[in-house]
Amino acid sequence: MAEQIPLALGFQPRATFDEYWPGANAEPVRHLEAIADGDGERFILLWGDEGSGKSHLLQATCRSAHRRGDSAAYLPLRLLRPLGAEIFEGLDDHALVCIDDLDAIAGQSEFEQGLFGLYNRLRDGNATLVVSAAGPPQQLDIGLPDLRSRLSWGLVLRLVPLDENDTLAAIALYARQLGLELSPQVSRFLLAHCRRDFTSLRHLLERLDRATLAAKRRLTIPFIKALLEELA
Amino acid sequence: MSSLWSHCINKLEGELPPQQFNTWIRPLQAIEGPSELRLLAPNRFVLDWVKQHFIGKIEAVVAGLGKQPPVSVVLEIGSRKAPVTAEQAPPSRKAVPSRRMGASSLNATFTFESFVEGKSNQLAKAASVQVSQNVGRAFNPLFIYGGVGLGKTHLMHAIGNEILMGNPSANIVYLHSERFVSDMVNALQHNSINAFKEYYRTVDALLIDDIQFFAGKERSQEEFFHTFNTLLENKHQVVLTCDRYPKEIKGLEERLKSRFGWGLPVAVEPPDLETRVAILMSKAQQAGVDLPPEVAFFVGKRIRSNIRELEGALRRVIANAEFTGREITLDFAKEALRDLIALQDRLINVENIQKTVAEYYKIRVADLLSTKRNRSVARPRQLAMALSKELTNHSLPEIGQFFGGRDHTTVLHACRRVRELKEGDSKFLEDFSNLMRILSN
């Protein structure tokens, strides 16, 4: 059918396994690492709330498989949806395909049929498929029963939200990656005064990083307060 | 169709469950004489089955028509006319083109040995075995239909694998219908449609999965129609799977629907508890895992919808045991499947069953809970109680409470009555199966 649409889909530079704080999610992470090593399950559905790190882990899996010499494709559906159901074509020769945000196309029959076809082709070709979604297969708004039953056939894994200590550890890890010095007091302040999902916290840290660089100041609580007031 | 036989058909269609009628009665052809109704079965398998299970019923129906002189029923193997009309000259058989189309190889693990047989799928399995032993001659096409995740694809691969065992050089092509369509589009784009035709029309057995996806794709249907005819003319085997009976596929040309029904349409139903447990034990064994029977029983009891979900649940338990290094016990399985089971319980509960049953019979939920005893309410109520017992983990007294505070003996009686009605009343059995399907998906 159609040639694969050339996509400029780089992975986020920091999306690696090392830079993910697993908290209580060691089991899903280990399964994905095994897939990246070419020695894992054939099909995984990874689900969890927004900000639980699904995109990060899918990219880390692709990147790691790619480094090992496997061809891997990462498809963020929320981003690719405008291109139509043809995004599922031309992927048959990959050893690993990671599809992010299944929810973005759930209920849209052309996309569902496209993904169903891709699933069958990858299965026949002995390739691996990882799909991420906001919920388990039974809860997704999928119209095609054939697709839903295939999604529940594989290993379904949940990313649980990080508890307070793990969130503190995760933002400390992320700040270190940015080269940002984050005292325990500052971490706790962020947790108490800002949205606690990890995506929001990560964006805030990036913002703080840029602001401290621009102002040539250290990251202190008064500095954050001033910035938050400015943002509000 | 002869008039006597068409009378019988109408009568039998009302008396037998649709699955049995479609599988065994519909394929029979009739030759009617003054004192004899000669019924032709397409092969020995159908002949034997009809003889064992239906001949008495057929004779009773014929006798009931009161013909003078009395008509005797004779059953034999044969065919009134060749089922395929020659609409085109069959292409000469040449070597398979070197370019492989989208054909995918068979999955070697899907064999008859690894297929767990139960009441729900034994007909489909028996027919599949027949086909693999009498390629192109037993049932052509073999049409396996049923809901998602019930083992249709497994049977299809098993047929292919079995044929290959007997004849390793046989050219067997398995593919999903969607692949047939995309190969054809490709061939059209690259001006290689003749190679495409040649390729598919010269295989020894063509196995196409999920043909409901041909719906609405007219050009593909046209091409498949000709491929199909050519294969049947040359006595090459065609096996098809679908999520429903041929006549019920929307967006499919009538001539294809009718042709799909020529061979043997055979259904696979959702597995019962014993079969689900057997499937789990067998899958665990294949994975080299020691699964205690009580765990298999627990998982089988809680996951009822289809085999894929059942396997998914088992995969979860095994993966979790490997990760934590813990032994698989009942408590461990409950813990590993906690999320999944909580979800199932939310989706299937007594209120939901009552609502679904009431909608199905077009009555009110309040009627189900009322003291009304007329049949139009009592039957659905009994059915809803029996479904609650089957699909939830509530006790008999609890279910009684849900139905307007009835006694547990009433619920017990309802379960027994439903079991009897399922055996003797085909319309009731159909209602039961439909409701099970609606509630399990």
Short mmCIF file of N, CA and C in Angstrom, two decimals, chain B residues 134-281:
data_model
loop_
_atom_site.label_atom_id
_atom_site.label_comp_id
_atom_site.label_asym_id
_atom_site.label_seq_id
_atom_site.Cartn_x
_atom_site.Cartn_y
_atom_site.Cartn_z
N ASN B 134 -9.11 -34.35 4.17
CA ASN B 134 -9.70 -34.51 2.83
C ASN B 134 -9.68 -33.17 2.12
N VAL B 135 -8.49 -32.71 1.81
CA VAL B 135 -8.33 -31.33 1.32
C VAL B 135 -9.14 -31.12 0.04
N GLY B 136 -9.99 -30.10 0.07
CA GLY B 136 -10.78 -29.76 -1.11
C GLY B 136 -11.99 -30.64 -1.32
N ARG B 137 -12.13 -31.68 -0.48
CA ARG B 137 -13.22 -32.62 -0.73
C ARG B 137 -14.26 -32.68 0.40
N ALA B 138 -13.82 -32.43 1.63
CA ALA B 138 -14.77 -32.59 2.74
C ALA B 138 -15.79 -31.46 2.75
N PHE B 139 -15.35 -30.27 3.09
CA PHE B 139 -16.23 -29.11 3.07
C PHE B 139 -15.47 -28.01 2.36
N ASN B 140 -16.08 -27.47 1.34
CA ASN B 140 -15.38 -26.43 0.61
C ASN B 140 -16.36 -25.35 0.17
N PRO B 141 -16.29 -24.15 0.71
CA PRO B 141 -15.32 -23.73 1.73
C PRO B 141 -15.75 -24.18 3.13
N LEU B 142 -14.78 -24.26 4.02
CA LEU B 142 -15.12 -24.40 5.43
C LEU B 142 -15.20 -22.98 5.98
N PHE B 143 -16.32 -22.68 6.59
CA PHE B 143 -16.57 -21.31 7.06
C PHE B 143 -16.73 -21.36 8.57
N ILE B 144 -15.72 -20.88 9.29
CA ILE B 144 -15.76 -20.93 10.76
C ILE B 144 -16.16 -19.55 11.27
N TYR B 145 -17.26 -19.49 12.02
CA TYR B 145 -17.67 -18.16 12.48
C TYR B 145 -17.94 -18.14 13.98
N GLY B 146 -17.81 -16.94 14.55
CA GLY B 146 -18.04 -16.78 15.98
C GLY B 146 -17.38 -15.50 16.48
N GLY B 147 -17.61 -15.17 17.74
CA GLY B 147 -17.12 -13.92 18.31
C GLY B 147 -15.59 -13.86 18.36
N VAL B 148 -15.09 -12.70 18.79
CA VAL B 148 -13.64 -12.51 18.82
C VAL B 148 -13.00 -13.36 19.92
N GLY B 149 -11.78 -13.81 19.62
CA GLY B 149 -11.00 -14.50 20.65
C GLY B 149 -11.54 -15.85 21.06
N LEU B 150 -12.15 -16.58 20.14
CA LEU B 150 -12.69 -17.89 20.52
C LEU B 150 -11.96 -19.05 19.85
N GLY B 151 -10.89 -18.77 19.11
CA GLY B 151 -10.08 -19.86 18.58
C GLY B 151 -10.25 -20.13 17.09
N LYS B 152 -10.88 -19.21 16.37
CA LYS B 152 -11.07 -19.44 14.93
C LYS B 152 -9.72 -19.48 14.21
N THR B 153 -8.89 -18.51 14.52
CA THR B 153 -7.59 -18.44 13.85
C THR B 153 -6.74 -19.67 14.20
N HIS B 154 -6.83 -20.09 15.44
CA HIS B 154 -6.09 -21.29 15.86
C HIS B 154 -6.48 -22.48 14.97
N LEU B 155 -7.78 -22.69 14.80
CA LEU B 155 -8.25 -23.83 13.98
C LEU B 155 -7.75 -23.70 12.55
N MET B 156 -7.77 -22.47 12.05
CA MET B 156 -7.35 -22.25 10.67
C MET B 156 -5.87 -22.63 10.48
N HIS B 157 -5.03 -22.17 11.39
CA HIS B 157 -3.61 -22.53 11.32
C HIS B 157 -3.44 -24.04 11.49
N ALA B 158 -4.23 -24.62 12.38
CA ALA B 158 -4.11 -26.06 12.63
C ALA B 158 -4.42 -26.84 11.35
N ILE B 159 -5.42 -26.39 10.59
CA ILE B 159 -5.74 -27.06 9.32
C ILE B 159 -4.51 -26.99 8.41
N GLY B 160 -3.96 -25.79 8.29
CA GLY B 160 -2.78 -25.61 7.42
C GLY B 160 -1.61 -26.48 7.86
N ASN B 161 -1.35 -26.47 9.16
CA ASN B 161 -0.22 -27.27 9.67
C ASN B 161 -0.43 -28.76 9.43
N GLU B 162 -1.67 -29.21 9.62
CA GLU B 162 -1.98 -30.63 9.44
C GLU B 162 -1.82 -31.03 7.97
N ILE B 163 -2.29 -30.17 7.07
CA ILE B 163 -2.14 -30.47 5.63
C ILE B 163 -0.65 -30.60 5.30
N LEU B 164 0.14 -29.68 5.85
CA LEU B 164 1.59 -29.69 5.57
C LEU B 164 2.25 -30.95 6.10
N MET B 165 1.75 -31.46 7.23
CA MET B 165 2.31 -32.70 7.78
C MET B 165 2.14 -33.83 6.79
N GLY B 166 0.97 -33.89 6.18
CA GLY B 166 0.69 -34.96 5.22
C GLY B 166 1.39 -34.72 3.89
N ASN B 167 1.58 -33.48 3.54
CA ASN B 167 2.17 -33.15 2.25
C ASN B 167 3.03 -31.90 2.39
N PRO B 168 4.31 -32.10 2.76
CA PRO B 168 5.17 -30.95 3.06
C PRO B 168 5.35 -29.99 1.89
N SER B 169 5.05 -30.44 0.67
CA SER B 169 5.24 -29.52 -0.45
C SER B 169 3.95 -28.77 -0.81
N ALA B 170 2.89 -29.01 -0.04
CA ALA B 170 1.64 -28.32 -0.35
C ALA B 170 1.83 -26.81 -0.23
N ASN B 171 1.18 -26.10 -1.12
CA ASN B 171 1.30 -24.64 -1.09
C ASN B 171 0.10 -24.06 -0.32
N ILE B 172 0.33 -23.79 0.96
CA ILE B 172 -0.75 -23.31 1.83
C ILE B 172 -0.53 -21.82 2.07
N VAL B 173 -1.55 -21.04 1.87
CA VAL B 173 -1.41 -19.61 2.12
C VAL B 173 -2.42 -19.19 3.18
N TYR B 174 -1.89 -18.66 4.28
CA TYR B 174 -2.75 -18.08 5.31
C TYR B 174 -2.57 -16.58 5.26
N LEU B 175 -3.65 -15.85 5.27
CA LEU B 175 -3.52 -14.41 5.42
C LEU B 175 -4.82 -13.81 5.96
N HIS B 176 -4.64 -12.62 6.49
CA HIS B 176 -5.77 -11.88 6.99
C HIS B 176 -6.43 -11.18 5.80
N SER B 177 -7.76 -11.03 5.85
CA SER B 177 -8.46 -10.46 4.68
C SER B 177 -7.92 -9.07 4.34
N GLU B 178 -7.53 -8.36 5.37
CA GLU B 178 -7.03 -7.01 5.16
C GLU B 178 -5.76 -7.04 4.31
N ARG B 179 -4.98 -8.13 4.48
CA ARG B 179 -3.75 -8.29 3.71
C ARG B 179 -4.06 -8.59 2.24
N PHE B 180 -5.11 -9.37 2.04
CA PHE B 180 -5.54 -9.67 0.67
C PHE B 180 -5.88 -8.36 -0.04
N VAL B 181 -6.61 -7.51 0.68
CA VAL B 181 -7.02 -6.23 0.10
C VAL B 181 -5.79 -5.37 -0.21
N SER B 182 -4.86 -5.28 0.74
CA SER B 182 -3.73 -4.39 0.51
C SER B 182 -2.80 -4.95 -0.57
N ASP B 183 -2.68 -6.27 -0.64
CA ASP B 183 -1.89 -6.87 -1.73
C ASP B 183 -2.50 -6.53 -3.09
N MET B 184 -3.83 -6.57 -3.09
CA MET B 184 -4.50 -6.31 -4.37
C MET B 184 -4.31 -4.85 -4.79
N VAL B 185 -4.45 -3.95 -3.82
CA VAL B 185 -4.25 -2.52 -4.13
C VAL B 185 -2.82 -2.31 -4.63
N ASN B 186 -1.89 -2.95 -3.97
CA ASN B 186 -0.49 -2.88 -4.39
C ASN B 186 -0.31 -3.35 -5.81
N ALA B 187 -0.91 -4.51 -6.10
CA ALA B 187 -0.77 -5.11 -7.43
C ALA B 187 -1.35 -4.18 -8.49
N LEU B 188 -2.48 -3.54 -8.15
CA LEU B 188 -3.09 -2.61 -9.11
C LEU B 188 -2.17 -1.43 -9.36
N GLN B 189 -1.58 -0.94 -8.27
CA GLN B 189 -0.68 0.22 -8.40
C GLN B 189 0.55 -0.10 -9.22
N HIS B 190 1.02 -1.34 -9.10
CA HIS B 190 2.27 -1.70 -9.78
C HIS B 190 2.05 -2.52 -11.04
N ASN B 191 0.82 -2.44 -11.56
CA ASN B 191 0.49 -3.18 -12.79
C ASN B 191 0.85 -4.66 -12.71
N SER B 192 0.67 -5.25 -11.56
CA SER B 192 1.02 -6.67 -11.45
C SER B 192 -0.19 -7.49 -11.04
N ILE B 193 -1.35 -7.03 -11.44
CA ILE B 193 -2.58 -7.71 -11.02
C ILE B 193 -2.64 -9.14 -11.56
N ASN B 194 -2.03 -9.36 -12.72
CA ASN B 194 -2.07 -10.73 -13.26
C ASN B 194 -1.26 -11.69 -12.41
N ALA B 195 -0.11 -11.21 -11.94
CA ALA B 195 0.71 -12.05 -11.05
C ALA B 195 -0.05 -12.31 -9.76
N PHE B 196 -0.75 -11.29 -9.29
CA PHE B 196 -1.55 -11.42 -8.08
C PHE B 196 -2.60 -12.52 -8.26
N LYS B 197 -3.32 -12.44 -9.38
CA LYS B 197 -4.37 -13.43 -9.65
C LYS B 197 -3.78 -14.83 -9.72
N GLU B 198 -2.71 -14.92 -10.48
CA GLU B 198 -2.06 -16.21 -10.70
C GLU B 198 -1.63 -16.81 -9.36
N TYR B 199 -1.06 -15.94 -8.52
CA TYR B 199 -0.54 -16.41 -7.25
C TYR B 199 -1.65 -17.01 -6.39
N TYR B 200 -2.70 -16.24 -6.18
CA TYR B 200 -3.74 -16.71 -5.28
C TYR B 200 -4.59 -17.83 -5.86
N ARG B 201 -4.64 -17.89 -7.19
CA ARG B 201 -5.51 -18.92 -7.78
C ARG B 201 -4.80 -20.25 -7.96
N THR B 202 -3.54 -20.32 -7.61
CA THR B 202 -2.84 -21.58 -7.80
C THR B 202 -2.38 -22.22 -6.49
N VAL B 203 -2.87 -21.68 -5.37
CA VAL B 203 -2.46 -22.30 -4.10
C VAL B 203 -3.28 -23.58 -3.86
N ASP B 204 -2.75 -24.48 -3.04
CA ASP B 204 -3.49 -25.70 -2.73
C ASP B 204 -4.58 -25.44 -1.70
N ALA B 205 -4.27 -24.56 -0.78
CA ALA B 205 -5.28 -24.20 0.22
C ALA B 205 -5.12 -22.73 0.54
N LEU B 206 -6.22 -22.02 0.52
CA LEU B 206 -6.20 -20.60 0.84
C LEU B 206 -6.99 -20.39 2.14
N LEU B 207 -6.30 -19.86 3.14
CA LEU B 207 -6.94 -19.66 4.45
C LEU B 207 -7.04 -18.17 4.70
N ILE B 208 -8.24 -17.63 4.72
CA ILE B 208 -8.40 -16.19 4.90
C ILE B 208 -9.18 -15.90 6.18
N ASP B 209 -8.54 -15.08 7.02
CA ASP B 209 -9.05 -14.79 8.35
C ASP B 209 -9.91 -13.52 8.33
N ASP B 210 -10.98 -13.53 9.12
CA ASP B 210 -11.79 -12.32 9.34
C ASP B 210 -12.32 -11.70 8.07
N ILE B 211 -13.05 -12.49 7.28
CA ILE B 211 -13.48 -11.96 6.00
C ILE B 211 -14.55 -10.87 6.12
N GLN B 212 -15.01 -10.61 7.36
CA GLN B 212 -15.96 -9.49 7.49
C GLN B 212 -15.32 -8.18 7.06
N PHE B 213 -13.98 -8.14 7.03
CA PHE B 213 -13.32 -6.90 6.62
C PHE B 213 -13.35 -6.69 5.10
N PHE B 214 -13.91 -7.64 4.37
CA PHE B 214 -14.16 -7.40 2.94
C PHE B 214 -15.37 -6.48 2.75
N ALA B 215 -16.16 -6.34 3.80
CA ALA B 215 -17.41 -5.57 3.69
C ALA B 215 -17.13 -4.19 3.12
N GLY B 216 -17.91 -3.81 2.15
CA GLY B 216 -17.81 -2.47 1.58
C GLY B 216 -16.64 -2.29 0.61
N LYS B 217 -15.79 -3.33 0.44
CA LYS B 217 -14.65 -3.17 -0.49
C LYS B 217 -14.97 -3.94 -1.77
N GLU B 218 -15.65 -3.26 -2.68
CA GLU B 218 -16.25 -3.96 -3.81
C GLU B 218 -15.23 -4.59 -4.76
N ARG B 219 -14.18 -3.82 -5.05
CA ARG B 219 -13.19 -4.34 -5.99
C ARG B 219 -12.52 -5.59 -5.44
N SER B 220 -12.24 -5.57 -4.14
CA SER B 220 -11.62 -6.75 -3.51
C SER B 220 -12.57 -7.92 -3.51
N GLN B 221 -13.84 -7.64 -3.28
CA GLN B 221 -14.83 -8.73 -3.29
C GLN B 221 -14.89 -9.38 -4.65
N GLU B 222 -14.87 -8.53 -5.68
CA GLU B 222 -14.94 -9.01 -7.06
C GLU B 222 -13.75 -9.95 -7.32
N GLU B 223 -12.56 -9.48 -6.93
CA GLU B 223 -11.35 -10.27 -7.18
C GLU B 223 -11.41 -11.57 -6.37
N PHE B 224 -11.83 -11.43 -5.13
CA PHE B 224 -11.88 -12.61 -4.28
C PHE B 224 -12.89 -13.61 -4.82
N PHE B 225 -14.01 -13.11 -5.34
CA PHE B 225 -15.06 -13.97 -5.89
C PHE B 225 -14.46 -14.88 -6.98
N HIS B 226 -13.67 -14.28 -7.86
CA HIS B 226 -13.09 -15.08 -8.95
C HIS B 226 -12.03 -16.05 -8.44
N THR B 227 -11.22 -15.57 -7.52
CA THR B 227 -10.20 -16.44 -6.92
C THR B 227 -10.88 -17.66 -6.27
N PHE B 228 -11.91 -17.34 -5.52
CA PHE B 228 -12.67 -18.33 -4.79
C PHE B 228 -13.25 -19.38 -5.75
N ASN B 229 -13.88 -18.90 -6.83
CA ASN B 229 -14.47 -19.82 -7.80
C ASN B 229 -13.41 -20.73 -8.41
N THR B 230 -12.30 -20.11 -8.79
CA THR B 230 -11.23 -20.88 -9.43
C THR B 230 -10.73 -21.98 -8.50
N LEU B 231 -10.52 -21.61 -7.26
CA LEU B 231 -10.01 -22.60 -6.30
C LEU B 231 -11.01 -23.73 -6.11
N LEU B 232 -12.27 -23.39 -6.00
CA LEU B 232 -13.28 -24.43 -5.78
C LEU B 232 -13.43 -25.33 -7.00
N GLU B 233 -13.38 -24.72 -8.19
CA GLU B 233 -13.47 -25.52 -9.43
C GLU B 233 -12.36 -26.56 -9.48
N ASN B 234 -11.19 -26.14 -9.04
CA ASN B 234 -10.04 -27.03 -9.10
C ASN B 234 -9.89 -27.89 -7.86
N LYS B 235 -10.92 -27.88 -7.04
CA LYS B 235 -10.95 -28.67 -5.81
C LYS B 235 -9.79 -28.32 -4.87
N HIS B 236 -9.43 -27.07 -4.86
CA HIS B 236 -8.45 -26.60 -3.86
C HIS B 236 -9.23 -26.08 -2.67
N GLN B 237 -8.65 -26.26 -1.50
CA GLN B 237 -9.40 -25.97 -0.28
C GLN B 237 -9.44 -24.46 0.01
N VAL B 238 -10.61 -24.01 0.43
CA VAL B 238 -10.74 -22.64 0.93
C VAL B 238 -11.28 -22.72 2.36
N VAL B 239 -10.62 -22.02 3.28
CA VAL B 239 -11.11 -21.94 4.66
C VAL B 239 -11.25 -20.46 5.00
N LEU B 240 -12.40 -20.10 5.55
CA LEU B 240 -12.65 -18.70 5.87
C LEU B 240 -13.08 -18.59 7.33
N THR B 241 -12.70 -17.50 7.97
CA THR B 241 -13.28 -17.22 9.29
C THR B 241 -13.98 -15.88 9.24
N CYS B 242 -14.93 -15.73 10.13
CA CYS B 242 -15.72 -14.50 10.13
C CYS B 242 -16.32 -14.33 11.52
N ASP B 243 -16.70 -13.10 11.84
CA ASP B 243 -17.29 -12.90 13.17
C ASP B 243 -18.78 -13.20 13.18
N ARG B 244 -19.36 -13.53 12.01
CA ARG B 244 -20.79 -13.87 12.00
C ARG B 244 -21.13 -14.81 10.85
N TYR B 245 -22.36 -15.30 10.85
CA TYR B 245 -22.84 -16.20 9.83
C TYR B 245 -22.87 -15.47 8.47
N PRO B 246 -22.54 -16.18 7.34
CA PRO B 246 -22.39 -15.49 6.06
C PRO B 246 -23.54 -14.52 5.73
N LYS B 247 -24.76 -14.98 5.92
CA LYS B 247 -25.90 -14.15 5.52
C LYS B 247 -26.00 -12.86 6.32
N GLU B 248 -25.34 -12.82 7.47
CA GLU B 248 -25.47 -11.64 8.33
C GLU B 248 -24.39 -10.59 8.10
N ILE B 249 -23.48 -10.85 7.14
CA ILE B 249 -22.41 -9.87 6.92
C ILE B 249 -22.96 -8.73 6.08
N LYS B 250 -22.92 -7.53 6.66
CA LYS B 250 -23.42 -6.37 5.90
C LYS B 250 -22.33 -5.89 4.94
N GLY B 251 -22.75 -5.35 3.81
CA GLY B 251 -21.79 -4.77 2.87
C GLY B 251 -21.04 -5.82 2.07
N LEU B 252 -21.58 -7.05 2.03
CA LEU B 252 -20.95 -8.11 1.24
C LEU B 252 -21.94 -8.53 0.16
N GLU B 253 -21.43 -8.70 -1.05
CA GLU B 253 -22.31 -9.05 -2.16
C GLU B 253 -23.08 -10.34 -1.88
N GLU B 254 -24.32 -10.37 -2.36
CA GLU B 254 -25.16 -11.54 -2.12
C GLU B 254 -24.54 -12.83 -2.65
N ARG B 255 -23.94 -12.73 -3.84
CA ARG B 255 -23.42 -13.97 -4.45
C ARG B 255 -22.26 -14.53 -3.61
N LEU B 256 -21.51 -13.63 -2.96
CA LEU B 256 -20.44 -14.13 -2.08
C LEU B 256 -21.03 -14.77 -0.84
N LYS B 257 -22.02 -14.10 -0.26
CA LYS B 257 -22.67 -14.65 0.94
C LYS B 257 -23.18 -16.05 0.64
N SER B 258 -23.84 -16.19 -0.50
CA SER B 258 -24.45 -17.49 -0.78
C SER B 258 -23.36 -18.53 -1.01
N ARG B 259 -22.29 -18.13 -1.67
CA ARG B 259 -21.22 -19.09 -1.92
C ARG B 259 -20.50 -19.51 -0.63
N PHE B 260 -20.36 -18.57 0.29
CA PHE B 260 -19.70 -18.90 1.55
C PHE B 260 -20.49 -19.98 2.29
N GLY B 261 -21.80 -20.02 2.02
CA GLY B 261 -22.64 -20.99 2.71
C GLY B 261 -22.66 -22.35 2.03
N TRP B 262 -22.02 -22.49 0.89
CA TRP B 262 -22.07 -23.74 0.14
C TRP B 262 -21.42 -24.92 0.85
N GLY B 263 -20.30 -24.63 1.46
CA GLY B 263 -19.58 -25.72 2.12
C GLY B 263 -20.20 -25.99 3.47
N LEU B 264 -19.44 -25.76 4.52
CA LEU B 264 -19.98 -25.98 5.85
C LEU B 264 -19.73 -24.74 6.71
N PRO B 265 -20.80 -24.03 7.08
CA PRO B 265 -20.61 -22.97 8.06
C PRO B 265 -20.69 -23.59 9.46
N VAL B 266 -19.71 -23.36 10.27
CA VAL B 266 -19.72 -23.98 11.59
C VAL B 266 -19.30 -22.94 12.63
N ALA B 267 -20.02 -22.94 13.76
CA ALA B 267 -19.82 -21.87 14.74
C ALA B 267 -18.88 -22.28 15.87
N VAL B 268 -18.17 -21.31 16.41
CA VAL B 268 -17.51 -21.51 17.70
C VAL B 268 -18.19 -20.58 18.70
N GLU B 269 -18.51 -21.13 19.85
CA GLU B 269 -19.22 -20.38 20.88
C GLU B 269 -18.24 -20.06 22.01
N PRO B 270 -18.60 -19.13 22.90
CA PRO B 270 -17.71 -18.88 24.05
C PRO B 270 -17.57 -20.14 24.89
N PRO B 271 -16.37 -20.43 25.38
CA PRO B 271 -16.13 -21.68 26.11
C PRO B 271 -16.82 -21.68 27.48
N ASP B 272 -17.25 -22.87 27.92
CA ASP B 272 -17.82 -22.97 29.26
C ASP B 272 -16.69 -23.03 30.29
N LEU B 273 -17.07 -23.05 31.56
CA LEU B 273 -16.06 -22.96 32.62
C LEU B 273 -15.02 -24.09 32.54
N GLU B 274 -15.49 -25.33 32.33
CA GLU B 274 -14.55 -26.45 32.27
C GLU B 274 -13.52 -26.26 31.17
N THR B 275 -14.01 -25.78 30.01
CA THR B 275 -13.09 -25.56 28.89
C THR B 275 -12.12 -24.43 29.20
N ARG B 276 -12.63 -23.39 29.85
CA ARG B 276 -11.74 -22.26 30.19
C ARG B 276 -10.63 -22.74 31.11
N VAL B 277 -10.99 -23.56 32.09
CA VAL B 277 -9.98 -24.08 33.02
C VAL B 277 -8.98 -24.95 32.25
N ALA B 278 -9.50 -25.79 31.35
CA ALA B 278 -8.61 -26.67 30.57
C ALA B 278 -7.66 -25.84 29.70
N ILE B 279 -8.18 -24.74 29.14
CA ILE B 279 -7.34 -23.88 28.30
C ILE B 279 -6.21 -23.29 29.14
N LEU B 280 -6.56 -22.81 30.34
CA LEU B 280 -5.54 -22.21 31.21
C LEU B 280 -4.47 -23.22 31.58
N MET B 281 -4.90 -24.43 31.94
CA MET B 281 -3.93 -25.46 32.33
C MET B 281 -3.00 -25.76 31.15
#
